[in-house]
Coordinates of C-alpha atoms in Angstrom, one line a residue:
P1166 CA 113.2 -10.1 166.5
L1167 CA 110.4 -11.2 168.7
K1168 CA 111.4 -8.8 171.3
D1169 CA 111.4 -5.8 168.7
F1170 CA 108.1 -6.7 167.4
C1171 CA 106.5 -6.7 170.9
I1172 CA 108.1 -3.4 171.6
L1173 CA 106.7 -2.1 168.3
I1174 CA 103.2 -3.3 169.0
A1175 CA 103.2 -2.0 172.6
G1176 CA 104.3 1.3 171.2
V1177 CA 101.5 1.4 168.5
M1178 CA 98.9 0.4 171.2
N1179 CA 100.1 3.4 173.5
H1180 CA 100.0 5.7 170.5
I1181 CA 96.4 4.6 169.6
E1182 CA 95.3 4.8 173.1
H1183 CA 96.9 8.2 173.8
N1184 CA 95.3 9.7 170.6
Y1185 CA 91.8 8.1 171.0
G1186 CA 91.7 9.2 174.7
K1187 CA 92.8 12.5 173.8
G1188 CA 90.2 12.9 171.0
K1189 CA 87.6 11.6 173.3
R1190 CA 88.4 14.0 175.8
L1191 CA 88.4 16.7 173.2
N1192 CA 85.0 15.6 171.8
R1193 CA 83.8 15.5 175.5
E1194 CA 85.0 19.0 176.2
D1195 CA 83.5 20.3 172.8
N1196 CA 80.2 18.7 173.6
E1197 CA 80.3 20.5 177.0
E1198 CA 81.1 23.7 175.4
D1199 CA 78.2 23.4 172.9
D1200 CA 75.9 22.7 175.9
D1201 CA 77.0 25.4 177.7
E1202 CA 76.5 27.7 174.6
E1203 CA 72.9 26.3 174.1
E1204 CA 72.1 27.0 177.7
D1205 CA 73.4 30.5 177.3
E1206 CA 71.3 31.0 174.1
R1207 CA 68.3 29.7 176.2
D1208 CA 68.9 32.2 179.0
L1209 CA 69.1 35.0 176.4
E1210 CA 66.1 37.3 176.1
A1211 CA 64.4 37.7 172.7
W1212 CA 66.0 41.2 172.1
E1213 CA 69.4 39.8 173.2
R1214 CA 69.3 36.8 170.7
A1215 CA 68.5 39.4 167.9
Y1216 CA 71.7 41.3 168.6
A1217 CA 73.7 38.1 169.0
D1218 CA 72.5 36.6 165.8
E1219 CA 73.1 39.9 163.8
R1220 CA 76.9 39.9 165.1
S1221 CA 77.2 43.6 164.1
W1222 CA 80.5 43.7 165.6
E1223 CA 81.8 41.7 162.5
S1224 CA 80.7 44.3 160.2
L1225 CA 83.0 46.9 161.4
Q1226 CA 85.8 48.3 159.0
E1227 CA 89.0 50.0 159.4
D1228 CA 90.3 52.9 157.3
E1229 CA 93.8 53.5 156.3
S1230 CA 95.0 55.0 159.5
G1231 CA 93.4 52.2 161.4
L1232 CA 90.3 54.0 162.9
L1233 CA 86.9 52.6 162.8
R1234 CA 85.2 53.5 159.5
P1235 CA 81.4 54.3 160.3
I1236 CA 78.6 52.0 159.0
D1237 CA 76.5 53.4 156.3
N1238 CA 73.1 52.7 157.7
K1239 CA 71.3 54.9 155.2
A1240 CA 72.4 52.9 152.2
L1241 CA 71.4 49.7 154.1
H1242 CA 68.0 51.0 154.7
H1243 CA 67.6 52.4 151.1
A1244 CA 68.6 48.9 149.7
Q1245 CA 66.1 47.2 152.0
Y1246 CA 63.5 49.9 150.8
R1247 CA 64.2 49.3 147.2
K1248 CA 64.0 45.5 147.7
R1249 CA 60.5 45.9 149.1
L1250 CA 59.3 48.1 146.3
R1251 CA 60.7 45.8 143.7
A1252 CA 58.8 42.9 145.3
L1253 CA 55.7 44.8 145.5
S1254 CA 56.0 46.1 141.9
S1255 CA 56.5 42.6 140.5
T1256 CA 53.6 41.4 142.4
A1257 CA 51.4 44.1 141.2
A1258 CA 52.6 43.7 137.6
A1259 CA 51.9 40.1 137.7
A1260 CA 48.6 40.0 139.3
R1261 CA 47.0 43.2 138.0
I1262 CA 45.0 43.8 141.1
Q1263 CA 43.1 47.0 141.4
K1264 CA 43.9 48.8 144.6
G1265 CA 42.3 51.4 146.7
L1266 CA 44.0 54.8 146.4
I1267 CA 41.9 56.9 148.7
R1268 CA 42.5 54.9 152.2
Y1269 CA 40.9 56.0 155.5
L1270 CA 43.1 54.1 158.0
F1271 CA 42.5 54.2 161.9
L1272 CA 45.5 53.1 163.8
V1273 CA 44.6 51.6 167.3
I1274 CA 47.5 51.4 169.8
D1275 CA 47.2 49.3 173.0
L1276 CA 48.4 51.4 176.0
S1277 CA 47.1 48.9 178.5
R1278 CA 49.5 47.4 181.4
A1279 CA 50.7 44.8 179.0
A1280 CA 52.5 47.7 176.7
G1281 CA 54.8 48.3 180.0
E1282 CA 56.4 45.0 179.4
M1283 CA 60.3 45.0 178.8
D1284 CA 60.5 41.8 176.6
F1285 CA 61.4 44.4 173.8
R1286 CA 63.8 47.0 174.8
P1287 CA 63.3 49.5 176.4
S1288 CA 59.6 48.6 176.4
R1289 CA 56.7 47.7 174.3
M1290 CA 55.1 51.1 174.4
V1291 CA 58.2 52.9 173.4
L1292 CA 59.1 50.4 170.5
V1293 CA 55.6 50.8 169.2
A1294 CA 55.6 54.6 169.2
K1295 CA 58.9 54.4 167.3
Q1296 CA 57.5 52.0 164.8
V1297 CA 54.2 54.0 164.3
E1298 CA 56.0 57.2 163.8
A1299 CA 58.1 55.6 160.8
F1300 CA 54.8 54.0 159.6
I1301 CA 52.9 57.2 159.4
R1302 CA 55.7 58.9 157.3
E1303 CA 55.9 55.9 155.0
F1304 CA 52.0 55.7 154.8
F1305 CA 51.6 59.4 153.5
D1306 CA 54.7 58.8 151.2
Q1307 CA 52.9 55.9 149.7
N1308 CA 49.3 57.3 149.8
P1309 CA 49.3 60.9 149.3
L1310 CA 45.5 61.1 149.0
S1311 CA 44.8 59.0 152.1
Q1312 CA 44.2 59.9 155.9
I1313 CA 45.0 58.4 159.1
G1314 CA 43.4 58.7 162.4
L1315 CA 44.9 57.4 166.1
V1316 CA 43.0 55.5 168.8
T1317 CA 44.4 54.5 172.2
I1318 CA 43.2 51.7 174.4
K1319 CA 43.9 51.9 178.1
D1320 CA 41.8 51.5 181.4
G1321 CA 39.2 49.6 179.4
I1322 CA 38.4 52.7 177.5
A1323 CA 39.0 53.6 173.7
Q1324 CA 39.9 57.1 173.3
C1325 CA 40.2 59.0 169.8
L1326 CA 43.7 60.7 170.0
T1327 CA 43.5 62.4 166.6
D1328 CA 40.8 62.6 164.0
L1329 CA 41.3 61.4 160.3
G1330 CA 43.8 63.8 158.8
G1331 CA 46.5 64.1 156.4
S1332 CA 49.3 65.7 158.7
P1333 CA 52.0 63.4 159.6
E1334 CA 53.5 65.8 162.1
S1335 CA 50.3 66.3 164.1
H1336 CA 49.6 62.6 164.5
I1337 CA 53.2 62.1 165.7
K1338 CA 53.1 64.9 168.0
A1339 CA 49.8 63.9 169.6
L1340 CA 51.1 60.2 170.1
L1341 CA 54.5 61.2 171.6
G1342 CA 52.6 63.6 174.3
K1343 CA 50.2 60.5 175.5
L1344 CA 52.7 57.7 176.0
D1345 CA 51.6 56.2 179.3
C1346 CA 50.2 52.7 180.0
S1347 CA 47.7 51.5 182.6
G1348 CA 44.6 49.3 183.1
D1349 CA 43.2 46.7 180.7
S1350 CA 42.4 46.9 176.9
S1351 CA 39.1 46.5 175.1
I1352 CA 39.0 45.4 171.6
Q1353 CA 35.3 45.9 171.6
N1354 CA 35.3 49.5 172.7
A1355 CA 37.9 50.4 170.2
L1356 CA 35.9 48.7 167.2
D1357 CA 32.7 50.5 168.3
L1358 CA 34.6 53.9 168.3
V1359 CA 36.3 53.3 165.1
H1360 CA 33.0 52.0 163.4
D1361 CA 31.3 55.2 164.3
Y1362 CA 33.9 57.2 162.4
L1363 CA 34.5 55.2 159.5
N1364 CA 30.6 54.6 158.8
Q1365 CA 30.4 58.1 157.6
I1366 CA 33.2 57.7 155.0
P1367 CA 32.0 58.0 151.4
S1368 CA 31.7 55.0 149.3
Y1369 CA 34.7 55.5 147.4
G1370 CA 36.9 55.4 150.5
H1371 CA 38.6 52.2 151.7
R1372 CA 38.1 51.6 155.4
E1373 CA 40.8 50.1 157.4
V1374 CA 41.8 49.6 161.1
L1375 CA 45.3 48.3 162.1
I1376 CA 45.5 47.4 165.8
L1377 CA 49.0 47.0 167.5
Y1378 CA 48.0 44.8 170.4
S1379 CA 50.3 43.9 173.5
A1380 CA 47.8 42.3 175.8
L1381 CA 46.7 38.7 176.0
T1382 CA 43.1 39.3 177.0
T1383 CA 40.5 41.8 176.2
C1384 CA 37.8 43.4 178.7
D1385 CA 34.8 43.8 176.8
P1386 CA 31.3 45.3 178.0
G1387 CA 29.2 43.3 175.7
D1388 CA 29.3 40.6 172.9
I1389 CA 32.2 41.3 170.7
M1390 CA 31.0 38.8 168.1
E1391 CA 28.2 41.5 167.3
T1392 CA 30.6 44.2 166.9
I1393 CA 32.8 41.9 164.5
Q1394 CA 29.9 41.4 162.2
K1395 CA 28.9 45.0 162.3
C1396 CA 32.4 45.8 161.0
K1397 CA 32.3 43.1 158.5
K1398 CA 28.9 44.5 157.3
S1399 CA 30.2 48.1 157.0
K1400 CA 33.2 46.8 154.9
I1401 CA 36.1 47.7 157.3
R1402 CA 39.1 45.8 156.9
C1403 CA 40.7 44.9 160.2
S1404 CA 44.2 43.8 160.7
V1405 CA 46.0 43.0 164.0
I1406 CA 49.8 42.8 164.8
G1407 CA 50.5 41.2 168.1
L1408 CA 53.5 41.6 170.4
S1409 CA 53.0 39.0 172.8
A1410 CA 51.3 35.7 171.6
E1411 CA 48.6 34.6 169.2
V1412 CA 45.1 35.4 170.5
F1413 CA 42.0 33.8 169.3
I1414 CA 39.6 36.8 168.9
C1415 CA 42.2 38.5 167.1
R1416 CA 42.5 35.9 164.6
H1417 CA 38.8 35.5 164.3
L1418 CA 38.4 39.4 163.8
C1419 CA 41.0 39.4 160.8
Q1420 CA 39.5 36.3 159.2
E1421 CA 35.9 37.8 159.2
T1422 CA 36.8 41.2 158.0
G1423 CA 39.4 40.1 155.5
G1424 CA 42.6 41.5 157.2
S1425 CA 45.8 39.9 158.2
Y1426 CA 46.9 38.8 161.6
S1427 CA 50.6 38.3 162.6
V1428 CA 52.7 38.1 165.7
A1429 CA 56.2 40.0 165.9
L1430 CA 59.1 37.9 167.0
D1431 CA 61.4 40.7 167.5
E1432 CA 62.1 44.4 166.9
S1433 CA 63.0 44.0 163.0
H1434 CA 60.2 41.7 162.4
L1435 CA 57.8 44.1 163.9
K1436 CA 59.0 46.9 161.7
E1437 CA 58.6 44.7 158.6
L1438 CA 55.0 43.7 159.7
V1439 CA 54.1 47.3 160.4
L1440 CA 55.6 48.5 157.1
E1441 CA 53.6 46.0 155.1
H1442 CA 50.4 47.8 155.7
A1443 CA 51.7 51.0 154.1
P1444 CA 51.1 50.1 150.4
P1445 CA 47.5 50.0 149.6
P1446 CA 45.7 46.4 149.9
P1447 CA 43.7 45.0 147.1
A1448 CA 40.2 46.7 146.8
I1449 CA 37.0 45.1 148.0
A1450 CA 34.6 44.1 145.2
E1451 CA 32.0 46.6 146.2
F1452 CA 34.4 49.6 146.4
A1453 CA 36.1 48.6 142.9
I1454 CA 33.4 50.1 140.9
A1455 CA 34.2 53.5 139.0
N1456 CA 33.4 56.8 141.1
L1457 CA 33.7 60.1 140.3
I1458 CA 35.1 62.4 143.1
K1459 CA 34.9 66.0 143.1
M1460 CA 38.4 67.6 143.9
G1461 CA 39.5 71.1 144.2
F1462 CA 43.1 72.2 143.5
P1463 CA 43.6 75.3 145.7
Q1464 CA 46.1 78.1 144.8
R1465 CA 49.0 79.5 147.0
A1466 CA 47.6 82.4 149.2
A1467 CA 49.4 85.8 149.0
E1468 CA 52.1 86.1 151.6
G1469 CA 51.2 89.4 152.9
V1470 CA 47.8 88.9 153.8
I1471 CA 46.1 88.1 157.3
S1472 CA 43.3 85.6 157.2
I1473 CA 41.5 83.2 159.4
C1474 CA 42.6 79.5 159.1
S1475 CA 39.8 77.1 159.1
C1476 CA 42.1 74.3 160.4
H1477 CA 43.3 76.1 163.6
K1478 CA 40.5 78.5 163.8
E1479 CA 42.9 81.5 164.4
A1480 CA 44.3 84.5 162.4
K1481 CA 47.5 83.9 160.4
F1482 CA 49.7 85.8 158.6
G1483 CA 50.6 85.0 155.0
G1484 CA 51.1 81.6 153.4
G1485 CA 48.4 78.7 153.3
Y1486 CA 46.1 77.8 150.6
T1487 CA 42.6 79.1 149.3
C1488 CA 39.7 76.7 148.7
P1489 CA 38.5 77.3 145.0
R1490 CA 34.9 76.8 146.0
C1491 CA 34.3 78.7 149.3
K1492 CA 37.4 80.8 149.4
T1493 CA 38.4 79.5 152.9
R1494 CA 42.0 79.5 153.9
I1495 CA 43.7 76.1 154.9
C1496 CA 47.3 75.5 156.0
E1497 CA 48.3 72.1 154.2
L1498 CA 47.3 69.8 151.6
P1499 CA 45.9 67.2 151.0
T1500 CA 42.9 67.8 153.2
E1501 CA 39.0 68.4 153.2
C1502 CA 37.8 71.8 153.4
R1503 CA 36.1 72.4 156.8
I1504 CA 33.4 74.7 155.5
C1505 CA 32.2 73.1 152.1
G1506 CA 33.6 69.5 152.4
L1507 CA 35.5 69.6 149.1
T1508 CA 38.6 67.3 148.9
L1509 CA 41.7 69.7 148.1
V1510 CA 44.8 68.2 146.8
S1511 CA 47.6 69.3 144.6
S1512 CA 48.4 68.0 141.1
P1513 CA 51.8 66.1 142.4
H1514 CA 49.8 64.3 145.0
L1515 CA 47.3 63.0 142.5
A1516 CA 50.0 62.1 140.1
R1517 CA 52.1 60.3 142.7
S1518 CA 48.8 58.2 143.9
Y1519 CA 48.8 56.5 140.5
H1520 CA 52.4 54.7 141.0
H1521 CA 50.5 51.8 142.7
L1522 CA 48.4 51.3 139.4
F1523 CA 51.0 51.6 137.0
P1524 CA 54.5 50.4 138.8
I1525 CA 57.8 51.2 137.1
A1526 CA 59.4 48.3 135.8
P1527 CA 62.4 47.2 138.0
F1528 CA 65.8 48.7 137.0
D1529 CA 68.7 46.1 136.1
N1530 CA 72.1 47.1 137.6
V1531 CA 74.7 47.1 135.1
P1532 CA 78.4 47.1 136.2
P1533 CA 80.7 49.7 134.6
S1534 CA 82.8 47.0 133.1
H1535 CA 79.9 45.8 130.9
M1536 CA 79.0 49.2 129.8
S1537 CA 82.5 49.8 128.2
G1538 CA 81.5 47.0 125.7
T1539 CA 80.5 47.9 122.0
H1540 CA 77.4 45.9 122.3
H1541 CA 76.0 48.3 125.1
R1542 CA 75.1 51.6 123.4
L1543 CA 74.4 54.6 125.6
P1544 CA 71.5 56.8 124.4
N1545 CA 72.3 60.3 123.2
N1546 CA 69.4 62.0 124.9
C1547 CA 68.4 62.0 128.6
F1548 CA 65.4 59.7 129.1
G1549 CA 63.9 62.4 131.5
C1550 CA 64.4 65.9 130.0
Q1551 CA 65.2 64.9 126.5
Q1552 CA 68.2 66.9 126.5
S1553 CA 71.4 65.8 124.5
L1554 CA 74.2 64.5 126.4
L1555 CA 77.7 65.8 125.8
N1556 CA 79.5 62.6 126.3
P1557 CA 77.1 59.7 125.9
G1558 CA 79.9 57.2 126.1
K1559 CA 81.2 58.4 129.5
I1560 CA 79.8 57.2 132.6
H1561 CA 79.3 59.8 135.4

């Protein structure tokens, strides 16, 4: 019995040693693998980490035949868009903040040497141009009566690429034709140029500047603090979105003028930061008073008439609109008449601009299974056109 007991103890000890040693080796191997993964994550660039975190390959789906099913990106973007609008509407309904409906925004784009860096793929310049294009379309969708102007900074000089206008296609075309980066950037020159344009805006217009800044320094010819105070005195709201790191002078500019300052972490974060400036911000107290604005509602010109367009200063055949005051032909709305200076809009533009003041209550998604119950009664008439429904109990 003693011999059998010793054999049993020896077997138990060997078993414990074998399992413990194996577990220890496995733990050591797991720790080494974790360390290797952490080192690999540290070696990845910012744009590579973004794709690795998203793990887009896991969202691929197969159909009945075994082929890959395409991902519905439009539905995803639409869901994100509705989520952003729902958050904005709930905030506006809770706060009841007056907002500026007629905005004059200058978009300042840094095309200096730093815009050619490739930490954002394919480069900062190309990515910014892509986001600016999406922002311009979203801006005019949210602000039909507002205007945008483009300013570029390179070689230490600020150049006005497009004047204030309401045509998104003209701004996008002008920007895509001037995509080259060189030299240093100068915030002071850009602010001086923008100040000269926005200082002529009427009192009812809300003056804003959005700077997409890639550099870490600014090459200014004078005292930039005086320029910042001049913009503050003119009630110009300046906001900055950085692509590299936080810069003190950009932070100081935004704090003095009441704007916002943020630094983009990756491509998706940059898109969110840029689109946050599309809805109108709260109105400044001096501009929140009631103002009467003269507006004209031009009629569509005859199709078979040849007239000189005041926008392009050339003869065009058919189409366009006629100013009700001076009878001048213009191509598109909304805009300002080049001859008499009257603000020309259409009635849908004016109606769409008020959805920021009176936001629609968010919809509640009701599953079809809940609609079949007797406690949910569907209306007999359409809420939009007030016509009677043939089968109000049937879900289409």
